[in-house]
């Protein structure tokens, strides 16, 4: 609200006060120029004019405040007096009336009581409320008929007996207190959940809330001053539903004001210097505009454009999209069919959607709420709106989700129903570039396994069935009822890798089919459980052979060379021959599985990245992988490409030994456990190729096809240059201990495992 000067804002001349400071008795009239004052001297009642207007109104205002004496309540908002000849009369029936100079009634409180020997009294209380009461019973009060201002002790809501709603109505302008275009009220309907709206006539402009058990959500930037506190309360019973608040401060008064331009302001009055301060204003930005991002759209004030689709949804009319126009919103990427596997995706730190199309039960726990929504195919989403300690309650949505907003510091979670496939995050519908045709969307169907099926197959995830554990979580051996052996990779709730890696692995492996890549058989999603189902590898992982003194002797040279060539063939498929160009980013012995015939299978695609046809490298600020296998350009600059995998391949095959190569002692690398099974030419060639793969500069490393050819004995072998991360020795006459860079560009290793 604009701040006119005090001289032009308020034109009251006090001639005399009524016989009692704060009380009017029957037949005590208030003429223009007379006032009554509350006992605490904070509020005053009388006639006033506003700003440059000559119209006169009977009202209540905050006494002696700067820069203007804010009006709390106006009686004759719609029927102003045109001069100072008006008079307010309080009669014996308990009715307060305003007459103009000609004796015409222009406003009445419409309060009435039977005439007895006890007369009613009108009293201006210390709260700012003008109350007409008789024998201790309230007949009428101004707090039941608010104007544009809401203060402590008032209530906004609905009388369920009479149907009358109590809400704020803005002034027409700063000089005109007649009802304006904007109202601020609360959704108060039985079975519905409480929230507030600012409306422009009948159109919702801003939604405040819903109520979260402590306060109305929707004000993420509002941080109350620590010297005072609010206590909000929601009262719901058979007679009425209303919202009220208490303001605990001896230094300030608090007001909420619906101003003439459609904003809700929070003002504070400093009681020591009587100065008004604006504390907060709503709306602040685009995200406060109701439904700004349309159905299933999510608004964030910290991004541009502000709008995006909730996960599992896509733009409804992308051709009509502009950063400032998302009103058409989003639609589901995959339709619901109420079949098995449908579930709920959790969205955290949210302003919950509009509750007009939601139902509320205040006795249900979050778990019961999920069951109720899951059992009703029409239920779109659910949430517990009550964040108060021990707060329970269940909101179930049965229509489009409107006016969703992301709040970084908000504590409310929203669970949205998605098709089984969408819970994998685009596994069944991934935008890819098909090398054989123009741009298309590919899709792939993955079998869905139920949780009881997987639980039975793994003996309820018995420790005896556990094969191992990685960053993703534990892996269990299982046997399906038809006898097929499986490996179940179960996402751990404490995993450093989360849903993104889960989705990434499913997307990559579901799209790729090669004899040297592990096969994904299906998935299981239920509640918080996320599992990937793979073919079982009887010989487990390569890591357990080459680094185990007892088992490494079982790998003779032909077997090892076969494994090396198989890994190279798998990489060739990933890098060049598949319709997706994939960089694995975590190639190591621990991610190579061995089947019953010791055929290698590259696994664990949680960190993999897919490249478009024209892309050759990418950059990231989050370096992931296993320390020792990460290429120099990736560790230092965040650059990764197929050459990053080539480096890891070289490390995997060789476990670097540059000094022996320079001294012509490469055969000293041969493990004694190999006996006489090895071929000198194959060993020397493998070592040489490995050293070519781990060269410092990415451009010096061979591509995958060249690696495969050189291992097969085709073509000459160029001389390798110094490998990356080579640890120099004393013979180099250098005090440098290592060429390992140390976060030169503040890039860090996000996922580190020792080799």
XYZ file of C-alpha atoms in Angstrom:
755
model
C 0.000 0.000 0.000
C 1.301 3.483 -0.846
C 2.260 5.739 2.035
C 0.608 9.204 1.765
C 1.703 11.910 4.176
C 0.009 12.097 7.558
C -1.334 15.576 6.822
C -3.275 14.473 3.760
C -4.071 10.977 5.033
C -6.086 11.703 8.150
C -8.351 14.708 8.773
C -9.832 14.155 12.233
C -10.285 17.083 14.588
C -10.984 15.954 18.153
C -13.508 18.267 19.807
C -14.427 16.128 22.800
C -14.617 12.476 23.768
C -17.561 10.496 25.032
C -18.193 10.352 28.776
C -16.338 6.988 29.065
C -12.943 6.595 27.479
C -13.614 3.345 25.637
C -17.352 2.717 26.057
C -20.549 3.972 24.417
C -23.842 3.621 26.234
C -27.289 3.987 24.629
C -28.071 7.442 23.252
C -24.476 8.531 23.442
C -23.799 9.749 19.951
C -20.547 10.289 18.095
C -20.502 13.373 15.932
C -17.812 14.208 13.402
C -14.809 15.375 15.396
C -15.513 13.187 18.436
C -13.595 9.964 19.161
C -13.416 7.198 21.708
C -10.089 5.582 22.595
C -9.303 2.077 23.841
C -8.071 1.827 27.400
C -4.528 0.947 26.306
C -4.438 4.038 24.044
C -3.576 1.916 20.974
C -6.861 2.262 19.039
C -9.275 5.081 18.264
C -12.839 5.215 16.864
C -14.319 8.167 15.006
C -14.961 9.800 11.638
C -12.120 10.276 9.141
C -11.253 11.180 5.560
C -8.617 9.343 3.571
C -5.852 11.061 1.620
C -7.121 13.687 -0.811
C -10.703 12.417 -0.641
C -13.385 14.606 1.007
C -15.612 11.617 1.830
C -16.128 10.804 5.500
C -16.218 7.379 7.128
C -16.720 5.956 10.595
C -13.770 3.714 11.406
C -11.216 2.367 13.854
C -7.533 3.132 13.433
C -4.207 2.629 15.182
C -3.721 5.744 17.310
C -0.820 8.180 16.804
C 1.267 6.166 14.340
C 3.745 7.179 11.630
C 4.066 7.614 8.699
C 0.271 7.240 8.686
C -2.454 6.218 11.191
C -3.424 2.905 9.586
C -7.169 2.273 9.460
C -8.173 -1.081 10.909
C -11.907 -1.131 10.158
C -14.443 0.988 8.238
C -18.189 0.918 8.890
C -19.721 2.679 5.887
C -17.265 1.538 3.188
C -19.884 1.538 0.422
C -21.863 4.591 1.566
C -19.533 7.457 2.455
C -20.670 10.726 3.928
C -20.011 13.722 1.687
C -19.511 16.240 4.507
C -18.860 16.483 8.231
C -22.514 16.552 9.292
C -22.744 12.787 9.875
C -23.529 11.259 13.251
C -23.203 7.777 14.757
C -25.984 6.745 17.163
C -26.005 3.775 19.534
C -29.518 2.924 20.672
C -31.019 0.882 23.500
C -31.595 -2.148 21.246
C -27.836 -2.426 20.771
C -27.745 -1.127 17.191
C -25.012 1.231 16.017
C -26.228 3.391 13.088
C -24.830 6.199 10.933
C -27.038 9.023 9.662
C -26.173 11.850 7.301
C -27.026 15.524 7.966
C -30.531 15.070 6.557
C -31.298 12.229 8.977
C -31.055 9.464 6.335
C -29.763 6.089 7.553
C -26.665 5.142 5.546
C -25.269 2.252 7.616
C -26.312 0.001 10.504
C -24.681 -2.797 12.490
C -27.962 -4.776 12.194
C -27.436 -5.978 15.740
C -30.427 -6.175 18.039
C -31.363 -7.442 21.481
C -34.536 -7.518 23.473
C -35.238 -4.374 25.485
C -34.827 -4.993 29.220
C -33.770 -3.051 32.240
C -30.160 -3.865 31.379
C -28.847 -1.710 28.561
C -26.302 -2.962 25.973
C -22.852 -1.435 25.836
C -20.511 -0.777 22.890
C -16.868 -0.984 23.901
C -13.613 -0.484 21.997
C -11.380 -3.214 23.385
C -7.609 -3.143 23.691
C -7.466 -5.607 20.776
C -8.985 -3.035 18.392
C -12.320 -4.873 18.349
C -15.528 -2.833 18.799
C -17.874 -5.134 20.704
C -21.582 -4.652 21.460
C -22.457 -6.802 24.437
C -25.183 -7.209 27.027
C -24.918 -9.047 30.318
C -21.604 -10.540 29.207
C -22.945 -11.851 25.879
C -21.544 -10.521 22.603
C -24.304 -9.267 20.292
C -22.117 -7.897 17.507
C -18.424 -7.146 16.912
C -16.324 -5.559 14.187
C -13.967 -8.557 14.119
C -16.797 -10.506 12.441
C -16.869 -7.948 9.611
C -13.228 -7.263 8.694
C -12.159 -4.890 5.964
C -8.693 -5.129 4.430
C -6.825 -5.785 7.695
C -6.352 -8.968 9.745
C -4.899 -8.624 13.263
C -4.292 -10.859 16.235
C -7.565 -12.058 17.746
C -9.542 -11.906 14.496
C -10.655 -15.041 12.727
C -11.081 -15.720 9.029
C -13.116 -18.657 7.846
C -16.667 -19.893 7.622
C -19.703 -20.335 9.850
C -20.966 -23.801 8.933
C -24.415 -23.109 10.392
C -25.192 -19.891 8.527
C -22.766 -20.383 5.645
C -21.360 -16.870 6.105
C -17.714 -16.484 5.137
C -15.316 -14.037 6.784
C -12.537 -12.744 4.535
C -10.508 -9.637 3.758
C -11.455 -7.223 0.973
C -8.964 -4.712 -0.378
C -9.693 -1.015 -0.625
C -10.552 0.374 -4.047
C -7.480 2.620 -3.843
C -5.285 4.206 -1.184
C -7.812 7.052 -0.884
C -10.958 4.978 -1.262
C -11.878 2.340 1.363
C -14.831 1.040 -0.648
C -14.533 -2.704 -1.505
C -11.847 -3.255 -4.158
C -11.188 -6.031 -6.675
C -9.162 -8.292 -4.396
C -10.202 -10.589 -1.572
C -8.143 -12.799 0.713
C -9.954 -15.752 2.210
C -9.600 -19.386 3.161
C -10.863 -22.615 1.659
C -13.146 -23.833 4.409
C -15.209 -26.803 3.238
C -15.904 -29.998 5.148
C -13.603 -32.771 3.922
C -11.300 -30.264 2.241
C -8.004 -28.984 3.524
C -7.427 -25.406 4.609
C -5.559 -22.973 2.400
C -5.825 -19.282 1.574
C -6.357 -17.428 -1.704
C -5.940 -13.922 -2.967
C -8.611 -13.475 -5.652
C -9.187 -10.846 -8.289
C -12.981 -10.872 -8.188
C -13.598 -14.625 -8.720
C -10.222 -15.450 -10.306
C -7.502 -16.896 -8.048
C -4.394 -14.703 -8.198
C -2.237 -16.188 -5.419
C -2.575 -19.269 -3.229
C -1.226 -19.176 0.321
C -0.765 -22.502 1.965
C -1.907 -25.093 2.535
C -1.747 -25.002 6.330
C 1.124 -27.228 7.500
C 0.121 -27.647 11.131
C 2.273 -24.697 12.203
C 1.570 -21.931 9.712
C 0.411 -21.410 6.168
C 3.060 -22.642 3.736
C 3.812 -20.624 0.658
C 6.037 -17.959 2.189
C 9.556 -19.436 1.874
C 11.319 -16.083 2.000
C 9.552 -14.870 5.136
C 11.779 -15.048 8.216
C 10.060 -13.566 11.306
C 12.048 -11.366 13.643
C 13.302 -13.332 16.698
C 12.008 -10.679 19.118
C 8.412 -11.727 18.482
C 6.538 -14.889 17.646
C 3.298 -16.002 16.017
C 1.016 -18.770 17.185
C -1.297 -19.801 14.373
C -4.341 -21.912 15.062
C -6.857 -23.714 12.888
C -10.233 -24.403 14.514
C -12.540 -26.954 12.930
C -15.727 -28.155 14.578
C -19.384 -28.775 13.733
C -20.266 -25.088 13.886
C -17.369 -23.326 12.219
C -14.004 -23.560 10.521
C -11.676 -20.646 10.978
C -8.059 -19.525 11.159
C -6.700 -17.187 13.802
C -3.380 -16.169 15.281
C -1.870 -14.744 18.432
C 1.066 -12.365 18.289
C 3.391 -12.546 21.261
C 5.237 -9.254 21.666
C 5.310 -6.308 24.025
C 7.196 -4.232 21.468
C 5.223 -4.685 18.241
C 1.731 -5.048 16.812
C 1.247 -7.163 13.688
C -1.196 -6.799 10.774
C -1.899 -8.644 7.538
C -3.290 -6.322 4.850
C -4.908 -7.090 1.485
C -3.748 -4.057 -0.467
C -5.432 -2.421 -3.519
C -3.042 -4.018 -6.051
C -3.676 -7.613 -4.992
C -0.752 -8.256 -2.662
C -0.871 -9.464 0.923
C 1.386 -7.375 3.163
C 2.660 -8.051 6.672
C 3.204 -4.808 8.602
C 4.563 -4.317 12.100
C 3.970 -1.344 14.381
C 6.783 -0.476 16.773
C 4.931 0.454 19.957
C 7.813 2.558 21.287
C 8.149 4.988 18.396
C 4.732 4.249 16.784
C 6.384 3.705 13.367
C 5.046 1.203 10.812
C 7.456 -1.216 9.081
C 6.699 -3.433 6.096
C 7.932 -6.934 6.976
C 6.876 -9.070 3.996
C 4.847 -8.944 0.803
C 3.178 -11.758 -1.115
C 3.269 -12.315 -4.062
C 6.963 -11.825 -4.742
C 7.624 -13.425 -8.139
C 6.138 -15.487 -10.971
C 5.920 -18.641 -8.874
C 3.446 -16.913 -6.544
C 1.049 -16.429 -9.466
C -1.552 -19.174 -9.161
C -1.079 -22.059 -11.598
C 1.784 -20.266 -13.342
C 3.235 -23.522 -14.695
C -0.097 -25.189 -15.507
C -1.222 -28.727 -14.579
C 1.628 -30.979 -13.402
C 4.091 -28.129 -13.858
C 6.529 -27.257 -11.082
C 7.745 -23.719 -10.442
C 11.121 -22.748 -8.994
C 12.092 -19.169 -8.210
C 15.816 -19.940 -8.518
C 15.792 -21.229 -12.125
C 15.097 -19.724 -15.533
C 12.725 -20.466 -16.983
C 10.864 -20.877 -13.710
C 8.737 -23.755 -14.969
C 9.414 -27.415 -15.588
C 7.388 -30.616 -15.706
C 7.250 -32.933 -12.732
C 9.258 -36.076 -13.332
C 7.151 -38.558 -15.265
C 5.396 -35.775 -17.184
C 6.134 -33.943 -20.425
C 5.025 -30.696 -22.056
C 1.440 -30.831 -23.252
C 1.858 -28.297 -26.061
C 5.600 -27.744 -26.641
C 4.914 -25.703 -29.773
C 3.139 -23.091 -27.646
C 5.895 -22.920 -25.063
C 7.609 -19.726 -24.065
C 9.484 -19.000 -20.811
C 6.597 -16.768 -19.716
C 3.703 -18.969 -20.865
C 3.319 -22.446 -19.409
C -0.407 -22.282 -18.778
C -1.108 -25.400 -20.871
C 1.151 -27.307 -18.465
C 2.254 -30.896 -18.711
C 0.801 -34.351 -19.267
C 1.864 -37.854 -18.302
C 4.689 -39.386 -20.286
C 3.169 -42.786 -19.640
C -0.533 -43.372 -18.951
C -1.686 -45.069 -15.768
C -3.421 -48.430 -16.123
C -3.940 -49.309 -12.449
C -1.803 -52.378 -13.029
C 0.815 -54.005 -10.802
C 3.980 -52.043 -10.335
C 2.409 -48.609 -10.312
C 3.748 -46.656 -7.406
C 4.630 -43.243 -6.059
C 7.623 -41.016 -6.652
C 8.603 -38.778 -3.752
C 9.097 -35.063 -4.440
C 10.758 -33.278 -1.538
C 10.747 -29.627 -0.463
C 7.469 -28.790 -2.155
C 4.578 -26.405 -1.793
C 1.764 -28.947 -1.968
C -0.709 -28.637 -4.875
C -4.045 -26.863 -4.667
C -6.256 -28.885 -2.318
C -9.603 -28.038 -3.941
C -9.608 -31.437 -5.646
C -8.154 -33.273 -2.649
C -9.759 -35.078 0.275
C -8.459 -34.947 3.823
C -8.454 -37.376 6.729
C -6.857 -36.123 9.936
C -6.483 -39.559 11.534
C -4.386 -41.427 8.959
C -0.635 -41.982 9.123
C 1.556 -41.532 6.049
C 1.735 -45.296 5.565
C -2.054 -45.616 5.759
C -2.313 -42.693 3.355
C -0.150 -44.518 0.797
C -2.286 -47.647 1.066
C -5.492 -45.626 0.640
C -4.176 -43.900 -2.481
C -2.702 -47.098 -3.907
C -6.035 -48.891 -3.511
C -7.934 -46.182 -5.396
C -7.068 -46.026 -9.086
C -8.387 -42.450 -9.279
C -5.955 -41.203 -6.638
C -3.215 -39.129 -8.277
C -1.028 -38.204 -5.295
C -0.882 -38.192 -1.511
C 0.891 -36.322 1.289
C 0.875 -35.659 4.994
C 0.420 -31.869 5.119
C 1.104 -31.646 8.857
C 4.783 -31.055 9.646
C 4.167 -30.296 13.328
C 5.941 -32.718 15.691
C 3.890 -35.909 15.723
C 1.517 -34.420 13.154
C -0.588 -36.874 11.175
C -3.063 -36.473 8.384
C -3.672 -37.635 4.848
C -4.333 -35.588 1.725
C -5.445 -37.535 -1.362
C -5.602 -35.771 -4.739
C -8.122 -36.877 -7.372
C -7.497 -34.410 -10.192
C -4.769 -32.413 -11.899
C -1.976 -31.197 -9.640
C -2.067 -27.401 -9.852
C 0.200 -24.702 -8.409
C 3.131 -26.876 -7.346
C 6.247 -25.032 -6.274
C 9.744 -26.059 -5.169
C 10.894 -24.620 -1.846
C 14.516 -25.435 -0.934
C 13.909 -25.052 2.800
C 10.393 -26.464 2.975
C 9.789 -29.749 4.786
C 6.732 -31.059 2.934
C 6.920 -34.141 0.701
C 4.558 -35.009 -2.146
C 4.103 -38.558 -3.457
C 2.897 -38.653 -7.082
C 1.463 -41.763 -8.729
C 3.406 -42.901 -11.801
C 3.284 -45.820 -14.187
C 5.627 -48.677 -13.297
C 7.920 -47.824 -16.178
C 8.162 -44.151 -15.208
C 9.451 -45.073 -11.793
C 12.633 -46.110 -13.590
C 12.892 -42.558 -14.860
C 12.599 -42.722 -18.632
C 13.672 -46.374 -18.915
C 10.748 -47.193 -21.197
C 10.800 -43.921 -23.105
C 14.182 -42.455 -23.830
C 14.954 -39.896 -26.495
C 17.761 -41.370 -28.616
C 19.218 -40.896 -32.037
C 18.772 -44.001 -34.165
C 21.779 -44.352 -36.507
C 19.643 -46.033 -39.135
C 16.850 -43.451 -39.302
C 15.909 -39.892 -38.415
C 15.240 -38.708 -34.872
C 12.888 -41.078 -33.084
C 11.965 -42.036 -29.582
C 12.982 -45.543 -28.733
C 11.218 -47.654 -26.166
C 11.990 -50.948 -24.573
C 9.894 -53.185 -22.372
C 11.416 -54.629 -19.222
C 9.723 -57.337 -17.168
C 8.461 -56.194 -13.795
C 9.101 -58.529 -10.872
C 6.989 -58.260 -7.731
C 8.652 -57.796 -4.365
C 7.236 -61.100 -2.991
C 8.709 -62.941 -6.009
C 12.181 -61.509 -5.431
C 11.908 -61.985 -1.677
C 11.107 -65.698 -2.139
C 13.895 -66.089 -4.698
C 16.514 -64.701 -2.293
C 15.203 -66.378 0.869
C 13.994 -62.993 2.082
C 17.363 -61.413 1.237
C 19.211 -63.855 3.445
C 22.848 -63.172 4.322
C 23.614 -66.650 2.951
C 22.454 -65.407 -0.454
C 24.507 -62.222 -0.387
C 27.129 -62.122 -3.136
C 28.719 -58.821 -2.200
C 28.120 -55.117 -1.866
C 29.129 -52.025 -3.824
C 28.380 -48.333 -3.870
C 24.886 -49.048 -5.182
C 24.034 -51.516 -2.425
C 24.067 -55.291 -1.735
C 23.788 -57.977 -4.425
C 21.977 -61.261 -3.735
C 21.810 -64.561 -5.536
C 18.300 -65.769 -6.224
C 16.489 -68.641 -7.883
C 13.122 -68.028 -9.517
C 10.335 -70.586 -9.211
C 11.051 -71.856 -12.741
C 14.660 -72.540 -11.700
C 16.439 -69.600 -13.363
C 19.326 -68.196 -11.358
C 19.401 -64.423 -10.953
C 21.479 -61.698 -9.296
C 19.467 -59.038 -7.469
C 21.060 -55.610 -7.112
C 19.232 -53.817 -4.300
C 19.502 -50.042 -3.874
C 20.644 -49.314 -0.340
C 18.875 -46.500 1.532
C 22.303 -45.293 2.645
C 23.861 -45.671 -0.778
C 26.149 -42.970 -2.134
C 24.558 -43.800 -5.430
C 20.844 -43.106 -5.612
C 17.928 -43.049 -7.997
C 19.887 -41.240 -10.716
C 22.459 -44.052 -10.891
C 19.672 -46.639 -10.635
C 17.883 -45.088 -13.605
C 21.103 -44.598 -15.548
C 22.090 -48.219 -15.223
C 18.661 -49.461 -16.230
C 18.547 -47.136 -19.250
C 22.007 -48.121 -20.483
C 21.781 -51.869 -20.028
C 18.200 -52.130 -21.264
C 19.275 -50.491 -24.531
C 22.444 -52.540 -25.004
C 22.762 -56.179 -26.025
C 26.192 -57.798 -26.399
C 27.765 -61.059 -25.297
C 30.369 -59.150 -23.289
C 27.866 -56.960 -21.419
C 25.821 -58.199 -18.489
C 22.136 -58.800 -19.337
C 19.355 -57.033 -17.432
C 16.376 -59.342 -16.947
C 13.985 -56.880 -15.299
C 13.376 -54.701 -12.287
C 11.372 -54.471 -9.079
C 9.938 -51.281 -7.575
C 7.627 -51.245 -4.588
C 7.438 -48.576 -1.917
C 11.009 -47.504 -1.144
C 12.476 -50.639 -2.723
C 14.445 -50.309 -5.984
C 16.036 -53.430 -7.479
C 17.586 -54.492 -10.779
C 17.445 -58.165 -11.777
C 20.414 -59.557 -13.752
C 21.546 -62.862 -15.165
C 23.589 -64.715 -12.565
C 27.352 -65.023 -13.160
C 28.616 -68.258 -11.494
C 32.260 -67.166 -11.421
C 31.364 -63.782 -9.959
C 33.918 -60.991 -10.531
C 37.377 -60.830 -12.085
C 38.627 -58.919 -9.054
C 38.267 -62.042 -6.904
C 40.577 -64.018 -9.201
C 43.469 -61.733 -10.050
C 43.942 -60.288 -6.556
C 43.472 -63.534 -4.615
C 46.654 -65.552 -4.039
C 44.740 -68.820 -3.911
C 42.444 -68.332 -6.908
C 44.712 -66.504 -9.372
C 46.479 -69.755 -10.325
C 43.216 -70.974 -11.875
C 43.547 -68.255 -14.513
C 46.153 -69.489 -16.971
C 47.399 -67.256 -19.743
C 44.922 -68.370 -22.470
C 42.049 -67.660 -20.073
C 43.450 -64.259 -19.148
C 44.043 -63.308 -22.763
C 40.511 -64.454 -23.586
C 39.165 -62.180 -20.843
C 41.237 -59.227 -22.063
C 39.966 -59.656 -25.615
C 36.371 -60.042 -24.427
C 36.546 -56.807 -22.434
C 37.987 -55.047 -25.470
C 35.137 -56.385 -27.631
C 32.589 -55.137 -25.109
C 34.181 -51.683 -25.115
C 34.230 -51.631 -28.916
C 30.487 -52.251 -28.907
C 29.892 -49.498 -26.327
C 32.103 -46.954 -28.056
C 31.399 -47.587 -31.742
C 29.063 -50.403 -32.707
C 25.943 -49.815 -30.581
C 23.291 -47.305 -31.571
C 24.211 -45.472 -28.369
C 27.766 -44.270 -27.839
C 28.411 -45.069 -24.180
C 31.342 -44.134 -21.956
C 31.377 -46.462 -18.959
C 33.425 -44.173 -16.622
C 34.079 -46.898 -14.022
C 35.825 -49.736 -15.834
C 37.793 -51.893 -13.386
C 38.320 -55.510 -12.375
C 35.534 -55.229 -9.802
C 33.018 -54.439 -12.561
C 33.910 -57.398 -14.811
C 31.699 -60.451 -14.228
C 32.616 -63.967 -15.383
C 30.081 -66.527 -16.584
C 30.402 -70.302 -16.276
C 32.789 -70.407 -19.275
C 34.888 -67.498 -17.949
C 33.499 -65.132 -20.563
C 33.821 -61.540 -19.299
C 30.743 -59.323 -18.927
C 31.120 -55.587 -18.335
C 28.717 -54.525 -15.574
C 27.736 -51.588 -13.320
C 26.578 -48.806 -15.643
C 25.415 -46.484 -12.870
C 28.021 -43.863 -13.796
C 27.895 -44.393 -17.570
C 27.103 -41.560 -19.957
C 25.457 -41.790 -23.367
C 26.809 -39.579 -26.163
C 24.974 -38.276 -29.188
C 26.325 -39.252 -32.588
C 28.219 -35.994 -33.139
C 29.656 -35.812 -29.608
C 33.167 -37.027 -28.816
C 33.745 -35.757 -25.276
C 31.947 -34.052 -22.389
C 32.806 -32.010 -19.348
C 31.639 -32.379 -15.764
C 32.373 -30.730 -12.419
C 31.515 -33.962 -10.592
C 34.266 -36.473 -11.263
C 33.140 -40.006 -10.440
C 34.784 -43.384 -10.710
C 37.540 -45.322 -8.973
C 40.802 -43.611 -8.110
C 43.665 -45.197 -10.053
C 41.506 -46.053 -13.049
C 40.518 -42.454 -13.828
C 42.306 -40.809 -16.748
C 44.338 -37.615 -16.137
C 42.152 -35.305 -18.232
C 39.076 -36.521 -16.384
C 40.583 -36.149 -12.914
C 42.077 -32.722 -13.581
C 39.688 -31.020 -15.990
C 36.521 -33.092 -15.760
C 36.828 -34.083 -19.448
C 35.740 -37.605 -20.295
C 35.402 -39.490 -23.568
C 35.850 -42.985 -24.961
C 39.568 -42.408 -24.385
C 38.821 -42.267 -20.654
C 37.588 -45.852 -20.870
C 40.643 -46.784 -22.937
C 42.839 -45.519 -20.092
C 40.881 -47.590 -17.553
C 41.166 -50.604 -19.839
C 44.936 -50.241 -19.901
C 45.061 -50.067 -16.119
C 42.766 -53.052 -15.870
C 44.890 -55.185 -18.154
C 48.279 -54.117 -16.907
C 48.020 -52.525 -13.452
C 50.733 -50.134 -14.701
C 54.477 -51.021 -14.687
C 56.257 -48.490 -16.855
C 59.721 -48.962 -15.372
C 59.947 -52.657 -16.293
C 58.978 -51.841 -19.869
C 61.685 -49.142 -20.181
C 64.277 -51.584 -18.831
C 63.206 -54.276 -21.315
C 61.997 -56.508 -18.488
C 58.290 -56.680 -19.386
C 58.214 -60.458 -18.916
C 59.001 -59.922 -15.235
C 55.330 -58.884 -14.942
C 54.215 -62.467 -15.531
C 52.668 -63.967 -12.421
C 54.423 -67.169 -11.348
C 51.026 -68.801 -10.980
C 50.724 -68.863 -14.799
C 53.368 -71.561 -15.013
C 54.316 -72.270 -18.657
C 50.866 -71.544 -20.133
C 51.762 -68.179 -21.550
C 52.867 -67.104 -25.008
C 55.796 -64.660 -25.079
C 54.461 -62.763 -28.110
C 50.939 -62.452 -26.674
C 52.204 -61.304 -23.285
C 54.559 -58.706 -24.740
C 51.875 -57.475 -27.133
C 49.294 -57.212 -24.308
C 51.712 -55.245 -22.127
C 52.610 -52.965 -25.020
C 48.964 -52.298 -25.921
C 48.143 -51.634 -22.295
C 50.904 -49.038 -22.072
C 49.553 -47.370 -25.205
C 46.132 -47.173 -23.503
C 47.410 -45.448 -20.367
C 49.423 -42.687 -22.022
C 49.130 -39.268 -20.409
C 47.523 -37.473 -23.364
C 44.123 -38.701 -24.561
C 44.989 -38.017 -28.205
C 47.980 -40.373 -27.981
C 45.829 -43.313 -26.896
C 44.486 -45.713 -29.560
C 40.758 -45.976 -30.235
C 38.885 -49.097 -29.261
C 38.929 -50.680 -32.709
C 42.729 -50.255 -32.876
C 43.056 -51.886 -29.462
C 41.069 -54.909 -30.630
C 43.166 -55.194 -33.803
C 46.504 -54.855 -32.015
C 45.518 -57.505 -29.453
C 44.646 -59.755 -32.374
C 48.145 -59.345 -33.797
C 47.261 -56.941 -36.590
C 49.633 -54.111 -37.527
C 52.747 -52.609 -35.937
C 52.871 -51.354 -32.362
C 53.933 -47.690 -31.905
C 56.234 -46.850 -28.996
C 54.238 -45.835 -25.910
C 54.866 -42.541 -24.174
C 54.961 -42.008 -20.429
C 51.741 -43.110 -18.776
C 49.470 -40.815 -16.823
C 50.094 -40.641 -13.071
C 53.505 -42.305 -13.533
C 55.379 -42.381 -10.239
C 58.953 -41.355 -11.004
C 61.909 -43.090 -9.408
C 65.280 -41.967 -8.138
C 66.941 -42.813 -11.441
C 65.182 -39.777 -12.954
C 67.192 -37.536 -10.568
C 63.964 -35.856 -9.490
C 62.529 -35.102 -6.091
C 59.033 -35.206 -7.530
C 57.117 -38.003 -5.885
C 54.154 -38.107 -8.259
C 52.634 -36.354 -11.211
C 49.154 -36.842 -9.754
C 47.377 -33.471 -9.972
C 45.650 -32.105 -6.892
C 42.319 -30.444 -7.708
C 43.852 -27.768 -9.881
C 40.406 -26.627 -10.994
C 38.585 -27.542 -7.794
C 37.353 -30.793 -9.396
C 37.107 -33.519 -6.803
C 36.684 -37.259 -6.917
C 33.073 -37.823 -5.874
C 33.147 -41.609 -5.677
C 36.498 -43.073 -4.624
C 37.441 -46.702 -4.102
C 40.953 -48.072 -3.657
C 42.067 -50.597 -6.212
